Amino acid sequence: MYSCLFLVILCWVPTVGRLYLFKGTWDPYDSKYGQFSERERIQMLEMSREMFQFGYDNYMKYAFPEDELNPIDCNGRGPDYDNPENININDVLGDYVLTLVDSLDTLAIMGNSSEFQKAVGLVIEYVDFDKSNTVQVFEATIRILGSLLSAHLIIEDKTKPFGEMRPKHYNNELLHLAHDLAARLLPAFDGTATGIPYPRVNLQDGVPTNCINETCTAGAGTLSLEFGVLSRLLDDPVYESKARRVVKALWKYRSNVTGLFGNVIDIQSGEWTGIMSGLGAGLDSFYEYLLKSYILFGEEEDLKMFNETYETIKYHMRRGRFKCNDGSGNPPIYVNVNMKTGETINTWIDSLQAAWSGVQVLNGDIDEAICCHALYYSIWRKYGAIPERYNWQLKAPDIRFYPLRPEFVESTYFLYQATKNPFYFHVGRDIINSLNEHTRTECGYATVHDVFTRELEDRMESFFLSETCKYLYLLFDKDNHVNKESSRYVFSTEGHILPVDRRFRKRNAWNENSIESSPVVDVRTNRSNCDSIPTQSRYFLPMKSEYLEQMDLAVGLEAFDSKINS
């Protein structure tokens, strides 16, 4: 039954406005969240489009061809050549027109064919990887390689689902650029005893002489979608083989007591130098790609690893009452634990963990996804953002900045697709209003330096356009092709769409464990997974009012009456 669990997001669940009125009792949560008019939806759709266009146009006006926009000073940002050790900048910025590349499929999804064609032409003209810049393998893969492949596949799609996106005289240039970049990343895999790659590579010279022998689990283990698609497009096994070897190595080194992974590993010895196991930074996208690799390529081994990991996570990390929407006790929460013992190791969660609800939706665990998302929504309502680290014991941030991350938006989008509940439109509107009120500047959207003071930092990372704006737009665009044909696409961890294509699901001669994959299920005739969506979340609030209020109190929100009217 697992072979089609991910298709749950396409199940259409009718939601009737004002249905809560038949409950017989007045509930302020129902009154606030029980309906969302078509006029409001269209308004939010246009606001999300305008947000993207404002950020994109200002990047092109003030920053292109540099990598990022400084939205306060209205200029561009590239690598920090004066301080090569500034990995906060140099891990991401490689002087390869990052924001434009990362935005390509967002332009296509919004149906802007003329700008997409223009942007592809500029990428072909300006992007050159033959530069002595040291970048992080993970960031270059998910932001650049993934976007190039996604845009190429959109261009090559003969059905033209987003309109005519093919530039005149296009001759696979984006695929050639993707191949060139991936080849420059390969030296990171050489010279390691485990097959786990070095975290950084110089695009001209290979692994830097001073590169450390440690990497995070997510950074090493989140390459399989992009490398796998490239291998299958080129019919060249080297890229997918490298990525799969990493996953197998990490699997081999997991704890033989708990089955958990640490967050940092020595690439030479296989020893865990970071023993924290959680769902956030350092681990998040590793779990995500186990499931998405199965969805995209149909490899049963990927699903087996994901299922075992998922159960291990729930056993060791989950705290609180047994059921999200029933019973008594503390609200459910997934905490960070010691990988060797499963004991709680600290009292914070981070902003990246907000994406876990989206993974749970893909796995058909809707009730759990609803509860995980509700915690982050309460945090958002408290601060108008998700602080980078939030201490659930102190009910306060440990790290106060918010760099416009998309993970909470992403989960909101997936939960709406699964439930069609207007509650998630309200969440999306709250996000849009907060971003416009607190982060919009003269030339773009800026990082929140402190969620208490709302002080800003002069940086708009590329994922704001490639993910945050994209997921907001898709949330409100019910007629978008991606939503109507959701079983045909997988989102990479950077939000790039990759088609679930039969040519990616055939037997691979280079993968000894590969078997002929089952065909993609057409959910228009198979809707059995809708049974996993709780009745409560279909027709009323996705989470009972008493538990929503409990979640608010758990993060220290204001008194019930005042906050519900805010």
Coordinates of C-alpha atoms in Angstrom, one line a residue:
M1 CA 0.0 0.0 0.0
Y2 CA 3.0 2.3 0.5
S3 CA 3.6 2.7 -3.3
C4 CA 1.0 5.4 -3.6
L5 CA 0.9 7.1 -0.1
F6 CA 2.4 10.2 -1.5
L7 CA -0.6 10.7 -3.8
V8 CA -2.7 11.8 -0.8
I9 CA -2.2 15.4 -1.6
L10 CA -4.4 15.2 -4.7
C11 CA -7.4 13.8 -2.9
W12 CA -10.3 16.3 -3.2
V13 CA -12.1 16.9 0.0
P14 CA -15.1 19.2 -0.3
T15 CA -15.2 21.9 2.3
V16 CA -18.4 23.8 2.9
G17 CA -18.1 27.4 4.2
R18 CA -19.9 28.1 7.5
L19 CA -20.5 24.4 8.1
Y20 CA -19.3 25.0 11.7
L21 CA -22.6 26.8 12.3
F22 CA -24.3 23.4 12.5
K23 CA -22.2 22.4 15.5
G24 CA -24.7 24.0 17.8
T25 CA -22.3 26.0 19.9
W26 CA -20.4 29.2 19.1
D27 CA -16.7 28.8 18.9
P28 CA -14.4 31.8 18.2
Y29 CA -11.8 29.6 16.4
D30 CA -14.6 28.4 14.1
S31 CA -15.8 31.9 13.5
K32 CA -12.3 33.1 12.6
Y33 CA -11.1 30.1 10.5
G34 CA -14.2 28.4 9.3
Q35 CA -14.6 30.1 5.9
F36 CA -12.5 31.9 3.3
S37 CA -14.3 33.7 0.4
E38 CA -13.4 33.3 -3.2
R39 CA -12.8 37.1 -3.3
E40 CA -10.3 36.8 -0.5
R41 CA -8.5 33.8 -2.2
I42 CA -8.1 35.7 -5.4
Q43 CA -6.8 38.8 -3.5
M44 CA -4.2 36.6 -1.7
L45 CA -3.2 35.0 -5.1
E46 CA -2.5 38.4 -6.5
M47 CA -0.6 39.6 -3.4
S48 CA 1.6 36.5 -3.6
R49 CA 2.3 37.1 -7.2
E50 CA 3.1 40.7 -6.5
M51 CA 5.5 39.7 -3.7
F52 CA 7.5 37.6 -6.1
Q53 CA 7.4 40.1 -8.9
F54 CA 8.6 42.9 -6.5
G55 CA 11.5 40.9 -5.3
Y56 CA 12.4 39.5 -8.7
D57 CA 12.2 42.9 -10.5
N58 CA 14.4 44.6 -8.0
Y59 CA 16.9 41.8 -8.1
M60 CA 17.1 42.2 -11.9
K61 CA 17.2 46.0 -11.6
Y62 CA 19.7 46.4 -8.7
A63 CA 21.6 43.1 -8.3
F64 CA 21.8 41.1 -11.5
P65 CA 24.2 39.4 -12.4
E66 CA 25.4 39.1 -8.9
D67 CA 24.1 36.3 -6.7
E68 CA 21.8 38.0 -4.3
L69 CA 19.9 41.3 -3.7
N70 CA 20.6 43.5 -0.7
P71 CA 17.1 44.9 -0.4
I72 CA 17.9 47.8 1.9
D73 CA 20.9 49.2 0.1
C74 CA 19.5 48.3 -3.3
N75 CA 22.6 46.6 -4.6
G76 CA 24.0 43.2 -5.4
R77 CA 25.9 40.7 -3.3
G78 CA 28.4 38.1 -4.4
P79 CA 31.1 35.9 -2.8
D80 CA 33.2 37.4 0.0
Y81 CA 36.5 37.4 -1.7
D82 CA 38.2 39.4 1.1
N83 CA 37.3 36.8 3.7
P84 CA 37.3 33.3 2.2
E85 CA 36.4 31.9 5.6
N86 CA 33.1 33.6 5.6
I87 CA 31.2 30.4 4.9
N88 CA 27.8 32.0 5.7
I89 CA 28.2 33.9 2.4
N90 CA 30.6 31.8 0.4
D91 CA 28.9 28.4 0.9
V92 CA 26.0 29.7 -1.0
L93 CA 27.3 32.4 -3.4
G94 CA 29.4 31.2 -6.2
D95 CA 29.2 34.1 -8.6
Y96 CA 26.8 32.2 -10.8
V97 CA 23.7 34.4 -10.9
L98 CA 22.2 32.4 -8.1
T99 CA 18.9 34.3 -7.6
L100 CA 18.0 34.3 -11.3
V101 CA 18.8 30.6 -11.7
D102 CA 16.9 29.7 -8.5
S103 CA 13.8 31.6 -9.7
L104 CA 13.4 29.9 -13.1
D105 CA 10.7 27.4 -12.4
T106 CA 8.8 29.9 -10.2
L107 CA 8.5 32.1 -13.4
A108 CA 7.2 29.1 -15.3
I109 CA 4.7 28.0 -12.6
M110 CA 3.3 31.6 -12.6
G111 CA 2.8 31.3 -16.3
N112 CA 5.2 34.2 -17.2
S113 CA 6.5 32.7 -20.4
S114 CA 8.2 35.8 -21.8
E115 CA 10.2 36.4 -18.6
F116 CA 11.1 32.8 -18.3
Q117 CA 12.4 32.7 -21.8
K118 CA 14.3 35.9 -21.2
A119 CA 15.7 34.5 -17.9
V120 CA 16.9 31.3 -19.6
G121 CA 18.7 33.3 -22.2
L122 CA 20.4 35.4 -19.5
V123 CA 21.4 32.2 -17.6
I124 CA 22.9 30.7 -20.7
E125 CA 24.8 34.0 -21.4
Y126 CA 26.0 34.8 -17.9
V127 CA 26.4 31.6 -15.9
D128 CA 30.0 30.2 -16.0
F129 CA 31.2 27.6 -13.4
D130 CA 34.9 27.9 -14.4
K131 CA 35.7 30.1 -11.5
S132 CA 37.9 29.7 -8.5
N133 CA 35.1 29.8 -6.0
T134 CA 34.7 27.4 -3.1
V135 CA 31.0 26.5 -2.5
Q136 CA 29.1 24.0 -0.4
V137 CA 28.3 20.9 -2.4
F138 CA 24.8 20.7 -0.8
E139 CA 23.8 24.3 -1.6
A140 CA 25.2 24.2 -5.2
T141 CA 23.2 21.0 -5.8
I142 CA 19.8 22.0 -4.4
R143 CA 19.8 25.7 -5.6
I144 CA 21.7 25.6 -8.9
L145 CA 21.8 22.0 -10.2
G146 CA 18.2 21.3 -9.2
S147 CA 16.9 24.5 -10.8
L148 CA 18.8 24.0 -14.1
L149 CA 17.3 20.5 -14.4
S150 CA 13.8 21.6 -13.4
A151 CA 13.8 24.4 -16.0
H152 CA 15.3 22.2 -18.7
L153 CA 12.5 19.6 -18.1
I154 CA 9.8 22.3 -18.2
I155 CA 11.2 23.5 -21.6
E156 CA 11.3 19.9 -22.9
D157 CA 7.8 19.0 -21.8
K158 CA 5.9 18.7 -25.1
T159 CA 2.5 19.1 -23.4
K160 CA 3.5 22.7 -22.5
P161 CA 1.5 22.7 -19.2
F162 CA 2.6 26.2 -18.2
G163 CA 2.5 27.7 -21.7
E164 CA 5.1 28.1 -24.3
M165 CA 8.3 28.2 -22.3
R166 CA 10.8 27.1 -24.9
P167 CA 13.2 29.9 -26.0
K168 CA 14.1 30.1 -29.6
H169 CA 17.1 28.0 -30.7
Y170 CA 17.2 26.3 -27.3
N171 CA 19.6 23.4 -27.6
N172 CA 19.8 21.8 -24.1
E173 CA 22.1 24.5 -22.8
L174 CA 20.6 24.2 -19.2
L175 CA 21.3 20.5 -19.2
H176 CA 24.8 21.1 -20.4
L177 CA 25.3 23.7 -17.6
A178 CA 23.9 21.2 -15.0
H179 CA 26.3 18.5 -16.3
D180 CA 29.3 20.9 -16.1
L181 CA 28.4 21.9 -12.5
A182 CA 27.9 18.3 -11.4
A183 CA 31.2 17.3 -12.9
R184 CA 32.9 20.1 -10.9
L185 CA 31.3 18.7 -7.7
L186 CA 32.5 15.2 -8.2
P187 CA 36.0 15.7 -6.7
A188 CA 34.2 16.1 -3.3
F189 CA 33.5 12.4 -3.3
D190 CA 37.1 11.4 -4.0
G191 CA 39.6 10.6 -1.3
T192 CA 37.1 9.8 1.5
A193 CA 37.2 6.4 3.1
T194 CA 33.4 6.2 3.5
G195 CA 32.2 7.6 0.2
I196 CA 30.6 10.5 2.0
P197 CA 31.7 13.7 0.3
Y198 CA 33.7 16.6 1.5
P199 CA 31.3 19.5 2.3
R200 CA 33.0 22.0 0.0
V201 CA 34.6 22.1 -3.3
N202 CA 36.4 24.7 -5.4
L203 CA 34.8 24.8 -8.8
Q204 CA 38.1 25.0 -10.6
D205 CA 40.6 23.2 -8.3
G206 CA 38.5 20.5 -6.5
V207 CA 38.6 20.0 -2.7
P208 CA 40.4 22.8 -0.9
T209 CA 43.5 21.8 1.0
N210 CA 42.1 23.1 4.3
C211 CA 38.7 21.4 3.9
I212 CA 37.4 19.8 7.1
N213 CA 36.7 16.1 7.3
E214 CA 33.2 16.6 8.8
T215 CA 29.9 17.1 7.2
C216 CA 26.3 17.2 8.3
T217 CA 23.9 14.3 7.5
A218 CA 21.5 16.5 5.4
G219 CA 24.3 18.1 3.5
A220 CA 25.8 14.8 2.4
G221 CA 22.6 12.8 2.0
T222 CA 20.4 15.2 0.1
L223 CA 21.8 14.8 -3.4
S224 CA 19.8 11.8 -4.7
L225 CA 17.0 13.7 -6.6
E226 CA 19.3 16.0 -8.5
F227 CA 22.1 13.6 -9.2
G228 CA 19.6 10.8 -10.0
V229 CA 17.7 12.9 -12.6
L230 CA 21.0 14.1 -14.2
S231 CA 22.3 10.5 -14.5
R232 CA 19.0 9.3 -16.1
L233 CA 18.9 12.2 -18.5
L234 CA 22.5 11.7 -19.5
D235 CA 22.4 7.9 -19.2
D236 CA 25.5 8.2 -17.2
P237 CA 25.5 6.2 -13.9
V238 CA 28.3 8.1 -12.1
Y239 CA 26.2 10.9 -10.5
E240 CA 23.4 8.8 -9.1
S241 CA 25.9 6.1 -8.0
K242 CA 27.8 8.6 -6.0
A243 CA 24.7 9.9 -4.3
R244 CA 23.3 6.5 -3.5
R245 CA 26.6 5.4 -2.1
V246 CA 26.4 8.3 0.4
V247 CA 22.9 7.2 1.6
K248 CA 24.1 3.6 2.0
A249 CA 27.1 4.8 4.0
L250 CA 25.0 6.9 6.3
W251 CA 22.6 4.1 6.8
K252 CA 25.5 1.8 7.7
Y253 CA 26.7 4.2 10.4
R254 CA 23.4 4.8 12.1
S255 CA 23.1 3.8 15.8
N256 CA 22.8 0.0 16.2
V257 CA 20.9 0.7 19.5
T258 CA 18.3 3.3 18.5
G259 CA 18.5 3.3 14.7
L260 CA 19.0 7.1 14.7
F261 CA 21.4 9.3 12.8
G262 CA 23.6 12.0 14.3
N263 CA 23.8 15.4 12.7
V264 CA 27.6 15.6 12.0
I265 CA 29.8 12.7 10.8
D266 CA 33.5 12.3 10.1
I267 CA 33.8 11.4 6.4
Q268 CA 37.0 9.4 6.8
S269 CA 36.2 7.3 9.9
G270 CA 32.4 7.2 9.9
E271 CA 32.4 8.3 13.5
W272 CA 29.6 10.7 14.6
T273 CA 31.1 13.9 15.9
G274 CA 27.6 15.4 16.4
I275 CA 25.3 13.1 18.2
M276 CA 22.1 15.2 18.2
S277 CA 19.3 13.6 16.3
G278 CA 16.3 15.7 15.3
L279 CA 14.1 16.9 12.4
G280 CA 15.8 20.2 11.8
A281 CA 19.1 21.6 10.6
G282 CA 21.7 19.0 9.8
L283 CA 19.2 16.2 9.3
D284 CA 15.9 17.4 7.8
S285 CA 16.2 17.0 4.1
F286 CA 18.0 13.6 4.4
Y287 CA 14.7 12.0 5.6
E288 CA 12.7 14.0 3.0
Y289 CA 14.9 12.6 0.2
L290 CA 14.5 9.0 1.2
L291 CA 10.8 9.3 0.6
K292 CA 11.0 11.5 -2.5
S293 CA 13.6 9.3 -4.1
Y294 CA 11.2 6.5 -3.9
I295 CA 8.4 8.6 -5.4
L296 CA 10.6 9.8 -8.3
F297 CA 12.5 6.7 -9.1
G298 CA 10.4 3.9 -7.6
E299 CA 13.3 2.2 -5.9
E300 CA 11.8 0.0 -3.1
E301 CA 15.1 0.2 -1.1
D302 CA 14.5 4.0 -0.6
L303 CA 11.0 3.3 0.7
K304 CA 12.2 0.6 3.1
M305 CA 14.8 3.0 4.6
F306 CA 12.3 5.8 4.9
N307 CA 9.6 3.6 6.6
E308 CA 12.1 2.2 9.1
T309 CA 13.4 5.7 9.8
Y310 CA 10.0 7.2 10.2
E311 CA 9.0 4.7 12.8
T312 CA 12.3 5.2 14.6
I313 CA 11.7 8.9 14.7
K314 CA 8.2 8.6 16.1
Y315 CA 9.4 6.2 18.8
H316 CA 12.4 8.2 20.0
M317 CA 11.6 11.8 19.3
R318 CA 7.9 12.3 19.8
R319 CA 6.7 13.6 23.1
G320 CA 3.2 14.5 24.3
R321 CA -0.2 12.8 24.2
F322 CA -0.7 9.7 22.0
K323 CA -3.1 11.3 19.5
C324 CA -2.9 14.8 18.1
N325 CA -6.7 15.5 18.0
D326 CA -7.9 13.4 20.9
G327 CA -7.2 12.7 24.6
S328 CA -5.5 14.6 27.3
G329 CA -1.9 15.6 28.0
N330 CA 0.6 17.9 26.5
P331 CA 0.6 18.8 22.8
P332 CA 2.7 16.5 20.7
I333 CA 6.1 17.7 19.8
Y334 CA 9.2 16.2 18.2
V335 CA 12.3 17.0 20.2
N336 CA 16.1 16.7 19.6
V337 CA 17.5 13.6 21.2
N338 CA 20.8 11.8 21.8
M339 CA 21.2 9.4 18.8
K340 CA 22.8 6.7 21.0
T341 CA 20.1 6.7 23.8
G342 CA 17.0 8.5 22.5
E343 CA 17.1 10.8 25.5
T344 CA 16.2 14.5 25.1
I345 CA 19.4 16.4 24.4
N346 CA 18.2 20.0 24.5
T347 CA 15.0 22.0 24.7
W348 CA 14.8 23.8 21.3
I349 CA 13.4 23.2 17.9
D350 CA 14.4 25.1 14.8
S351 CA 12.7 26.7 11.8
L352 CA 13.8 24.0 9.3
Q353 CA 11.8 21.4 11.3
A354 CA 8.7 23.1 10.1
A355 CA 9.0 21.2 6.8
W356 CA 8.5 17.9 8.6
S357 CA 4.7 18.3 8.3
G358 CA 5.0 18.4 4.6
V359 CA 6.9 15.1 4.7
Q360 CA 4.2 13.6 6.9
V361 CA 1.6 14.7 4.3
L362 CA 3.5 12.9 1.6
N363 CA 3.6 9.8 3.8
G364 CA -0.2 10.0 4.4
D365 CA 0.1 10.7 8.2
I366 CA -2.2 13.7 8.0
D367 CA -3.3 13.9 11.6
E368 CA 0.3 14.1 12.8
A369 CA 1.1 16.7 10.1
I370 CA -1.8 18.8 11.3
C371 CA -0.5 18.8 14.9
C372 CA 3.2 19.5 14.0
H373 CA 2.1 22.4 11.8
A374 CA -0.2 23.9 14.4
L375 CA 2.8 24.3 16.8
Y376 CA 4.7 26.4 14.2
Y377 CA 1.5 28.4 13.4
S378 CA 1.2 29.4 17.1
I379 CA 4.9 30.5 17.0
W380 CA 4.3 32.5 13.8
R381 CA 1.3 34.2 15.3
K382 CA 3.4 35.1 18.3
Y383 CA 6.3 36.7 16.4
G384 CA 5.0 37.3 12.9
A385 CA 7.9 34.9 11.8
I386 CA 9.6 31.7 12.8
P387 CA 12.7 32.4 14.8
E388 CA 15.7 30.3 13.8
R389 CA 15.6 28.4 17.1
Y390 CA 12.7 28.3 19.6
N391 CA 13.1 27.0 23.1
W392 CA 9.9 25.1 23.9
Q393 CA 10.7 25.0 27.6
L394 CA 11.4 28.7 28.0
K395 CA 8.7 29.7 25.5
A396 CA 11.1 32.0 23.8
P397 CA 13.6 32.1 20.9
D398 CA 17.2 30.9 21.5
I399 CA 18.2 32.4 18.1
R400 CA 16.1 35.4 17.1
F401 CA 16.6 35.9 13.3
Y402 CA 14.3 34.8 10.5
P403 CA 15.9 34.8 7.0
L404 CA 12.5 34.5 5.1
R405 CA 12.7 30.7 5.2
P406 CA 10.0 28.7 3.3
E407 CA 9.6 25.6 5.4
F408 CA 6.5 26.7 7.3
V409 CA 4.9 28.0 4.1
E410 CA 5.7 24.7 2.4
S411 CA 3.9 22.6 5.0
T412 CA 0.9 25.0 4.9
Y413 CA 0.6 24.4 1.2
F414 CA 0.8 20.6 1.5
L415 CA -1.7 20.5 4.3
Y416 CA -4.2 22.6 2.2
Q417 CA -3.7 20.3 -0.7
A418 CA -4.4 17.3 1.6
T419 CA -7.4 18.7 3.4
K420 CA -8.8 21.6 1.3
N421 CA -9.6 23.2 4.6
P422 CA -9.9 27.0 4.6
F423 CA -8.0 27.1 7.8
Y424 CA -4.8 27.0 5.8
F425 CA -5.8 29.9 3.6
H426 CA -6.0 31.9 6.8
V427 CA -2.5 30.8 7.7
G428 CA -1.2 31.8 4.3
R429 CA -2.9 35.2 4.6
D430 CA -1.2 35.7 8.0
I431 CA 2.2 34.9 6.5
I432 CA 1.7 37.3 3.6
N433 CA 0.5 40.1 5.8
S434 CA 3.5 39.6 8.2
L435 CA 6.0 39.5 5.4
N436 CA 4.6 42.7 3.9
E437 CA 4.3 44.5 7.2
H438 CA 7.7 43.6 8.7
T439 CA 10.1 42.5 6.0
R440 CA 9.3 44.6 2.9
T441 CA 11.8 47.3 2.1
E442 CA 12.4 49.8 -0.7
C443 CA 13.9 47.2 -3.0
G444 CA 12.8 43.8 -1.8
Y445 CA 12.2 41.6 1.3
A446 CA 14.8 41.5 4.0
T447 CA 15.9 39.0 6.7
V448 CA 14.5 39.7 10.1
H449 CA 17.5 40.1 12.5
D450 CA 15.5 40.0 15.6
V451 CA 11.8 38.8 15.8
F452 CA 11.3 40.9 18.9
T453 CA 12.6 44.3 17.7
R454 CA 11.8 43.6 14.0
E455 CA 15.3 44.9 13.1
L456 CA 16.2 43.8 9.6
E457 CA 19.4 42.5 7.9
D458 CA 20.3 43.6 4.4
R459 CA 19.9 40.2 2.7
M460 CA 17.3 38.5 0.5
E461 CA 18.3 34.9 0.1
S462 CA 17.4 33.2 -3.2
F463 CA 15.0 30.7 -1.5
F464 CA 12.6 33.6 -0.8
L465 CA 11.8 33.7 -4.6
S466 CA 12.3 30.0 -5.4
E467 CA 10.3 28.7 -2.4
T468 CA 8.6 31.1 -0.1
C469 CA 6.8 33.0 -2.8
K470 CA 6.2 29.9 -4.9
Y471 CA 4.5 28.0 -2.2
L472 CA 2.3 31.0 -1.2
Y473 CA 1.3 31.4 -4.9
L474 CA 0.5 27.7 -5.3
L475 CA -1.5 27.7 -2.0
F476 CA -3.9 30.2 -3.4
D477 CA -3.9 29.2 -7.1
K478 CA -6.3 26.3 -7.0
D479 CA -6.3 26.0 -10.8
N480 CA -2.6 25.8 -11.3
H481 CA -1.4 22.8 -13.3
V482 CA 0.9 21.7 -10.5
N483 CA -2.1 21.4 -8.2
K484 CA -4.4 19.8 -10.7
E485 CA -1.7 17.2 -11.6
S486 CA 0.1 17.0 -8.3
S487 CA 0.8 13.3 -8.7
R488 CA 3.0 14.2 -11.7
Y489 CA 5.5 16.3 -9.7
V490 CA 7.9 16.1 -6.8
F491 CA 9.3 19.2 -5.2
S492 CA 13.0 19.2 -4.4
T493 CA 14.1 20.4 -1.0
E494 CA 14.7 23.8 -2.7
G495 CA 11.1 23.8 -4.1
H496 CA 12.0 22.9 -7.7
I497 CA 9.5 20.8 -9.5
L498 CA 10.7 17.5 -11.0
P499 CA 8.3 15.4 -13.1
V500 CA 7.4 11.9 -11.9
D501 CA 8.3 10.5 -15.3
R502 CA 8.3 6.9 -16.4
R503 CA 11.8 7.3 -17.9
F504 CA 13.0 8.0 -14.4
R505 CA 11.3 4.9 -13.0
K506 CA 12.8 2.2 -15.3
R507 CA 15.3 -0.4 -14.3
N508 CA 18.8 0.9 -14.1
A509 CA 21.7 -1.3 -15.2
W510 CA 24.0 0.5 -12.8
N511 CA 21.9 -0.1 -9.7
E512 CA 22.2 -3.7 -8.7
N513 CA 19.2 -3.4 -6.4
S514 CA 17.0 -1.8 -9.0
I515 CA 13.8 -3.6 -10.1
E516 CA 11.3 -2.6 -12.7
S517 CA 9.2 0.0 -10.9
S518 CA 5.5 -0.1 -10.7
P519 CA 3.6 2.4 -12.9
V520 CA 2.5 5.8 -11.4
V521 CA -0.9 5.4 -9.9
D522 CA -3.6 7.7 -11.3
V523 CA -5.4 9.1 -8.3
R524 CA -8.4 10.1 -10.3
T525 CA -9.4 6.5 -10.1
N526 CA -7.7 5.6 -6.8
R527 CA -8.6 7.8 -3.9
S528 CA -8.3 5.2 -1.1
N529 CA -5.7 7.4 0.7
C530 CA -8.3 10.0 1.5
D531 CA -9.4 7.7 4.3
S532 CA -6.3 8.7 6.2
I533 CA -7.6 12.3 6.4
P534 CA -9.5 12.7 9.7
T535 CA -13.1 13.6 9.4
Q536 CA -12.6 16.5 11.7
S537 CA -10.0 18.1 9.4
R538 CA -12.2 17.6 6.3
Y539 CA -15.2 19.6 7.4
F540 CA -14.4 21.7 10.5
L541 CA -11.1 22.9 12.0
P542 CA -8.2 20.6 11.2
M543 CA -7.4 20.6 14.9
K544 CA -10.1 20.9 17.6
S545 CA -10.4 24.3 19.2
E546 CA -9.4 23.1 22.6
Y547 CA -6.1 21.8 21.2
L548 CA -5.5 24.9 19.2
E549 CA -5.9 27.0 22.3
Q550 CA -3.6 24.6 24.2
M551 CA -1.0 25.0 21.5
D552 CA -1.2 28.8 21.8
L553 CA -0.8 28.6 25.5
A554 CA 2.2 26.2 25.1
V555 CA 4.1 28.9 23.2
G556 CA 3.0 31.7 25.5
L557 CA 0.5 33.6 23.3
E558 CA -1.7 36.2 24.8
A559 CA -5.1 35.5 26.5
F560 CA -7.6 33.7 24.3
D561 CA -10.1 36.4 23.8
S562 CA -7.6 39.1 22.8
K563 CA -5.6 36.9 20.4
I564 CA -8.6 35.4 18.5
N565 CA -9.7 38.9 17.7
S566 CA -6.3 40.1 16.6

